[in-house]
PDB file of C-alpha atoms in Angstrom:
ATOM      1  CA  UNK A   1     126.406  65.939 149.634  1.00  0.00           C
ATOM      2  CA  UNK A   2     124.236  68.425 151.476  1.00  0.00           C
ATOM      3  CA  UNK A   3     121.798  70.651 149.630  1.00  0.00           C
ATOM      4  CA  UNK A   4     123.720  73.786 150.649  1.00  0.00           C
ATOM      5  CA  UNK A   5     127.055  72.468 149.297  1.00  0.00           C
ATOM      6  CA  UNK A   6     125.371  71.357 146.085  1.00  0.00           C
ATOM      7  CA  UNK A   7     123.833  74.788 145.631  1.00  0.00           C
ATOM      8  CA  UNK A   8     127.209  76.523 146.202  1.00  0.00           C
ATOM      9  CA  UNK A   9     128.874  74.230 143.663  1.00  0.00           C
ATOM     10  CA  UNK A  10     126.154  74.973 141.134  1.00  0.00           C
ATOM     11  CA  UNK A  11     126.506  78.716 141.725  1.00  0.00           C
ATOM     12  CA  UNK A  12     130.278  78.650 141.295  1.00  0.00           C
ATOM     13  CA  UNK A  13     129.890  76.522 138.163  1.00  0.00           C
ATOM     14  CA  UNK A  14     127.328  79.020 136.904  1.00  0.00           C
ATOM     15  CA  UNK A  15     129.754  81.893 137.519  1.00  0.00           C
ATOM     16  CA  UNK A  16     132.604  80.049 135.797  1.00  0.00           C
ATOM     17  CA  UNK A  17     130.410  79.285 132.780  1.00  0.00           C
ATOM     18  CA  UNK A  18     129.224  82.892 132.599  1.00  0.00           C
ATOM     19  CA  UNK A  19     132.747  84.303 132.850  1.00  0.00           C
ATOM     20  CA  UNK A  20     133.925  82.015 130.031  1.00  0.00           C
ATOM     21  CA  UNK A  21     130.907  83.010 127.928  1.00  0.00           C
ATOM     22  CA  UNK A  22     131.275  86.764 128.456  1.00  0.00           C
ATOM     23  CA  UNK A  23     134.994  86.719 127.700  1.00  0.00           C
ATOM     24  CA  UNK A  24     133.953  85.891 124.128  1.00  0.00           C
ATOM     25  CA  UNK A  25     130.942  88.267 124.071  1.00  0.00           C
ATOM     26  CA  UNK A  26     132.715  91.356 125.408  1.00  0.00           C
ATOM     27  CA  UNK A  27     131.354  93.885 122.919  1.00  0.00           C
ATOM     28  CA  UNK A  28     127.701  92.923 122.916  1.00  0.00           C
ATOM     29  CA  UNK A  29     124.869  93.076 125.416  1.00  0.00           C
ATOM     30  CA  UNK A  30     123.074  89.787 126.140  1.00  0.00           C
ATOM     31  CA  UNK A  31     119.645  89.596 127.767  1.00  0.00           C
ATOM     32  CA  UNK A  32     118.862  87.376 130.737  1.00  0.00           C
ATOM     33  CA  UNK A  33     116.407  85.544 128.499  1.00  0.00           C
ATOM     34  CA  UNK A  34     119.248  84.695 126.094  1.00  0.00           C
ATOM     35  CA  UNK A  35     121.371  83.497 129.007  1.00  0.00           C
ATOM     36  CA  UNK A  36     118.525  81.247 130.219  1.00  0.00           C
ATOM     37  CA  UNK A  37     118.217  79.804 126.728  1.00  0.00           C
ATOM     38  CA  UNK A  38     121.962  79.141 126.507  1.00  0.00           C
ATOM     39  CA  UNK A  39     122.518  77.772 130.037  1.00  0.00           C
ATOM     40  CA  UNK A  40     119.020  76.636 131.048  1.00  0.00           C
ATOM     41  CA  UNK A  41     119.678  72.944 130.497  1.00  0.00           C
ATOM     42  CA  UNK A  42     122.792  72.995 132.767  1.00  0.00           C
ATOM     43  CA  UNK A  43     122.056  75.712 135.341  1.00  0.00           C
ATOM     44  CA  UNK A  44     118.763  76.372 137.089  1.00  0.00           C
ATOM     45  CA  UNK A  45     117.251  79.839 136.730  1.00  0.00           C
ATOM     46  CA  UNK A  46     117.842  80.878 140.357  1.00  0.00           C
ATOM     47  CA  UNK A  47     121.528  79.980 140.340  1.00  0.00           C
ATOM     48  CA  UNK A  48     121.965  81.666 136.963  1.00  0.00           C
ATOM     49  CA  UNK A  49     120.318  84.841 138.240  1.00  0.00           C
ATOM     50  CA  UNK A  50     122.423  84.837 141.417  1.00  0.00           C
ATOM     51  CA  UNK A  51     125.612  84.314 139.410  1.00  0.00           C
ATOM     52  CA  UNK A  52     124.764  87.176 137.027  1.00  0.00           C
ATOM     53  CA  UNK A  53     123.974  89.505 139.914  1.00  0.00           C
ATOM     54  CA  UNK A  54     127.215  88.593 141.689  1.00  0.00           C
ATOM     55  CA  UNK A  55     129.202  89.341 138.511  1.00  0.00           C
ATOM     56  CA  UNK A  56     127.422  92.710 138.282  1.00  0.00           C
ATOM     57  CA  UNK A  57     128.178  93.401 141.958  1.00  0.00           C
ATOM     58  CA  UNK A  58     131.890  92.734 141.508  1.00  0.00           C
ATOM     59  CA  UNK A  59     131.853  94.858 138.337  1.00  0.00           C
ATOM     60  CA  UNK A  60     132.756  92.078 135.923  1.00  0.00           C
ATOM     61  CA  UNK A  61     129.475  92.724 134.080  1.00  0.00           C
ATOM     62  CA  UNK A  62     127.708  95.955 133.223  1.00  0.00           C
ATOM     63  CA  UNK A  63     123.900  95.944 133.337  1.00  0.00           C
ATOM     64  CA  UNK A  64     121.655  97.949 131.040  1.00  0.00           C
ATOM     65  CA  UNK A  65     117.896  97.313 131.308  1.00  0.00           C
ATOM     66  CA  UNK A  66     118.096  93.559 131.958  1.00  0.00           C
ATOM     67  CA  UNK A  67     120.938  93.101 129.482  1.00  0.00           C
ATOM     68  CA  UNK A  68     124.497  92.347 130.437  1.00  0.00           C
ATOM     69  CA  UNK A  69     127.926  92.892 128.940  1.00  0.00           C
ATOM     70  CA  UNK A  70     131.431  92.275 130.193  1.00  0.00           C
ATOM     71  CA  UNK A  71     133.217  95.395 131.279  1.00  0.00           C
ATOM     72  CA  UNK A  72     136.256  95.558 129.009  1.00  0.00           C
ATOM     73  CA  UNK A  73     139.728  95.575 130.493  1.00  0.00           C
ATOM     74  CA  UNK A  74     140.275  99.209 129.591  1.00  0.00           C
ATOM     75  CA  UNK A  75     136.900 100.262 131.060  1.00  0.00           C
ATOM     76  CA  UNK A  76     137.402  98.122 134.157  1.00  0.00           C
ATOM     77  CA  UNK A  77     140.871  99.567 134.758  1.00  0.00           C
ATOM     78  CA  UNK A  78     139.562 103.108 134.303  1.00  0.00           C
ATOM     79  CA  UNK A  79     136.721 102.469 136.742  1.00  0.00           C
ATOM     80  CA  UNK A  80     139.035 100.987 139.365  1.00  0.00           C
ATOM     81  CA  UNK A  81     141.981 103.380 139.244  1.00  0.00           C
ATOM     82  CA  UNK A  82     141.945 107.024 140.264  1.00  0.00           C
ATOM     83  CA  UNK A  83     142.644 109.680 137.667  1.00  0.00           C
ATOM     84  CA  UNK A  84     146.281 110.168 136.874  1.00  0.00           C
ATOM     85  CA  UNK A  85     147.951 113.497 137.484  1.00  0.00           C
ATOM     86  CA  UNK A  86     148.258 113.895 133.704  1.00  0.00           C
ATOM     87  CA  UNK A  87     144.444 114.112 133.549  1.00  0.00           C
ATOM     88  CA  UNK A  88     144.527 117.419 135.439  1.00  0.00           C
ATOM     89  CA  UNK A  89     145.020 120.771 133.742  1.00  0.00           C
ATOM     90  CA  UNK A  90     146.227 123.682 135.819  1.00  0.00           C
ATOM     91  CA  UNK A  91     145.601 127.301 134.928  1.00  0.00           C
ATOM     92  CA  UNK A  92     144.209 130.631 135.967  1.00  0.00           C
ATOM     93  CA  UNK A  93     140.471 131.137 135.692  1.00  0.00           C
ATOM     94  CA  UNK A  94     139.163 134.406 134.311  1.00  0.00           C
ATOM     95  CA  UNK A  95     135.487 135.111 134.977  1.00  0.00           C
ATOM     96  CA  UNK A  96     133.659 137.688 132.839  1.00  0.00           C
ATOM     97  CA  UNK A  97     131.014 140.078 134.116  1.00  0.00           C
ATOM     98  CA  UNK A  98     128.344 137.793 132.572  1.00  0.00           C
ATOM     99  CA  UNK A  99     129.569 134.904 134.744  1.00  0.00           C
ATOM    100  CA  UNK A 100     131.412 132.875 132.112  1.00  0.00           C
ATOM    101  CA  UNK A 101     134.757 131.387 133.136  1.00  0.00           C
ATOM    102  CA  UNK A 102     137.809 130.692 131.003  1.00  0.00           C
ATOM    103  CA  UNK A 103     141.067 128.949 131.873  1.00  0.00           C
TER     104      UNK A 103
END
C-alpha cells in the first residue's frame, strides 16, 4: 500500500474514532492534550490534529481555546437553518425625541 493511501486510511480512521468519542462526550469540552492521551497509541499526532481540524471545519466540533466539543443536534440545526418566519416580530416603531425606539 502506498504511503499516501495509508495516510488517508489513518485519517479517516482517526475521524471515525473521534466522531464515536464525541457522540458520548457531547456536553463537555475536551482538550487536544486529552485527545492525544486517549488516541495517541492508535493514531499519530499529525493525523489526529488533521482529523480534529476537519471536524471543526465541517462544524461537527466547536473549538474554544484548544478545546473541542461536539455541536449538539439542536445547535447544529439552528446554525444550519435560516430563521423561521415565526422568529420575526412585526410592528410599528415609535422613536422618542431622545432617540429611543419602541415597537
